[in-house]
Amino acid sequence: MTDSLKRIAVLVSAGKHPVSGQPRHCRNDSLALQMGLNLANDILVLHAGESENPALQDYLALGAPQINVIPTTDNIVNNLATQLTNTDLILSGTRAENGDDSGLLPYLLATKLNLALVADVVEIKAYENKIEILQFLPKGRRRRVTVCLPALVVVHPSAAVTLNFIHARQNLGSISTLSASNFDAKHSQSDLKQWHTCPARKPIKLAASRTLTGHERLMAAISSKAKGGAVVNEGNNVEKAQVILDYLREHQLIDF
Amino acid sequence: MTTRINPHRQAQVSADDLKREPATIKRIVLSKAQIAVEAHPAKWLRTLSKPKARLLVIAHSDRGAVDDHALQAIAAAAILADAETAVVALILGELNDNLINESLKQAGADEVLVLPSLDFQVFQPDIELSAILSMIESLKPSRIFMPDNLIGDGSLGRRLIANKQLTAATHVIEIDANHVASAQTGGSLLAISELPEVILLSPNTVESELPFTGKATRIEAPKIIIENSQNTVTYQDLGMQGSKAENIALEDADFIVSAGNGVQNLDTLANLANALSASIGASRVVTDGGRLPRSKQVGATGKTVTASTYMAIGISGAVQHLQGIKDCRHVIAINKDASAPIIKRADLSIIGDAEEVMQALIAEITKAKVGAP
Ligand SMILES: Cc1cc2nc3c(=O)[nH]c(=O)nc-3n(C[C@H](O)[C@H](O)[C@H](O)COP(=O)(O)OP(=O)(O)OC[C@H]3O[C@@H](n4cnc5c(N)ncnc54)[C@H](O)[C@@H]3O)c2cc1C
Ligand SMILES: Nc1ncnc2c1ncn2[C@@H]1O[C@H](COP(=O)(O)O)[C@@H](O)[C@H]1O
């Protein structure tokens, strides 16, 4: 079934423990890696960054046979794109944890390579020239979609794959370095030049400024903030049940 | 009113309790079976002196409604807009007029455009992208706000950013007139920048309760020509499937029927949940007593749920419980005590015996389903 796929690539970023700062694999990307390994043995695992990063050892332990590293932290999209021109299927995680973590990279890459893109994927089945995916949606909903190849699939954190961390595989796998291309300085365009960082703190919620007039202050004092909806304390149980059903119907919360 | 509730006390209702009715509660007359509309305290209408610029908010509706996250994106634009800037809400998917236009007003939208064919349930990313591109072309907004959600807006926003190479900030957790901020490096850093062209907002970054309203004037969406062909070649939507309620994590459930100490018979509650395809939740008294597993507990020391519908049955509504349901849109209470704190939180409260009302409701649902096509 899966022999039909010519080339599968998985994009892995370098993770970092949010508290200790220790390098580690990025779980999202490991899920993508495992999904790729479930489809084919021979996959291209790509990382743009430093080949010495200990985080990459984790991906070897998680089953990557070989990791190809593009030694750059600039022009990541262009650099990755150059390596991916002949690929049927690219898998990525949803969000990195060691850069701007914007979840934009897959979109920039798919746009650059003119690929179909599906996000929030939890299952993949491969067919001859297409894949069938199951897509995560909130509130327990899922959607099935077939996508013509070539395509980029962004894997959702709740993808149903099991990660197997086997230390011994670190010695079996290898890390090789590709050459970085020199692109003109025109940087990844969606980056704002003026980003700066500070240690995390509790974010401040945006609220409208309230310069209350005397009248408004009076209104605020006399109108209670507690909302309280409709209260039904009359009628028999059937009528009460009917009120609940009417409410559910009116707000389209049930479909019968 | 802060009453300390002893979880072990016997539920008792005195005749006095029934007479005492909080002043904020309106009665409804059953024969009309109509829900009383809450009166809003006086708010001023944000008036525009000839708009010179526009802020565009794009969001999908879900079953005809616009959720809180999308309303927060509209409120953010409304707060940041000056007197010469109009806030335009572009809603993808159907809009259920009567109910929703009011919430768009409250969120500060000046104008509302609806593209009903772009329902979030249908996977048509290329069509959606070309539709919003042509809307952007004709509206020429100075900035675009979208909720960074998983019903399609987060993804559509990123397609837009990549396609037009716009400056952007995603997963935005803090915003004001001068900056946006997102968490970076797994949450250990806060990255700050000036306001970019496209802003994808995380939930609860904005206080959507505003001191003013917008007009929310419905305007005719300009005719857009959508290149349909490419989408249907590339993607084929095989349809939505709901997971079985019992397989959905409580945090992800859309409809929860929740049991409190006032529920005598959990089998009845399970039958009701089944009839409504709902997940089961519980108050701490119920899980402490071992009547339902700990994983079902909703509240400060249990799960925070975001269901569209939360039915609190025989639950008093202690603050620790209410903390867990603050993001639920429709709360329906069944309680024999009209002065229980849950009544203040609920959008609809039925005063009566839990077992009897549940039985009647199950019977009515069964009838309705037989009658349905
Ligand atoms: C640190 C701390 C953390 C906590 N965390 C949580 C938490 O995460 N989640 C949580 O739920 N609680 C929590 N609690 C407990 C909380 O304070 C309440 O004790 C608890 O929520 C009460 O549960 P209840 O409403 O089911 O029971 P009760 O308070 O006993 O209320 C039962 C309700 O059922 C009604 N009733 C009784 N009989 C009937 C009937 N026949 N028909 C209809 N209605 C009837 C009564 O009028 C009453 O309103 C916490 C408490 C503390 C101190
Ligand atoms: N330096 C990188 N090398 C390879 N893949 C990456 C790199 N950075 C990000 N990715 C991939 O793109 C996804 C989204 O990353 P981001 O847009 O940075 O949040 C990640 O989950 C990875 O799969």
Coordinates of N, CA and C in Angstrom, one line a residue, chain B residues 24 65 115 154 211 282 299 306 323 335:
Chain B
T24 N -32.1 39.6 40.9 CA -31.7 39.7 39.5 C -32.4 38.7 38.6
A65 N -23.4 30.4 15.4 CA -23.0 31.3 16.4 C -21.6 31.7 16.3
L115 N -20.2 35.3 4.9 CA -20.1 34.4 3.7 C -20.5 33.1 4.1
G154 N -7.1 29.5 12.7 CA -5.7 29.5 12.9 C -5.0 29.1 11.7
P211 N -17.5 48.8 27.5 CA -18.4 49.8 28.0 C -19.2 50.4 26.9
A282 N -19.1 15.5 36.9 CA -19.6 15.4 38.3 C -19.0 16.5 39.2
G299 N -14.1 21.3 38.1 CA -13.9 22.3 39.1 C -12.5 22.7 39.3
T306 N -15.0 23.2 28.6 CA -15.3 24.4 27.7 C -16.5 24.0 26.9
Q323 N -15.6 27.6 39.0 CA -14.3 27.9 38.3 C -14.1 27.0 37.1
N335 N -32.3 22.1 39.8 CA -32.0 22.1 41.3 C -33.3 22.4 42.0

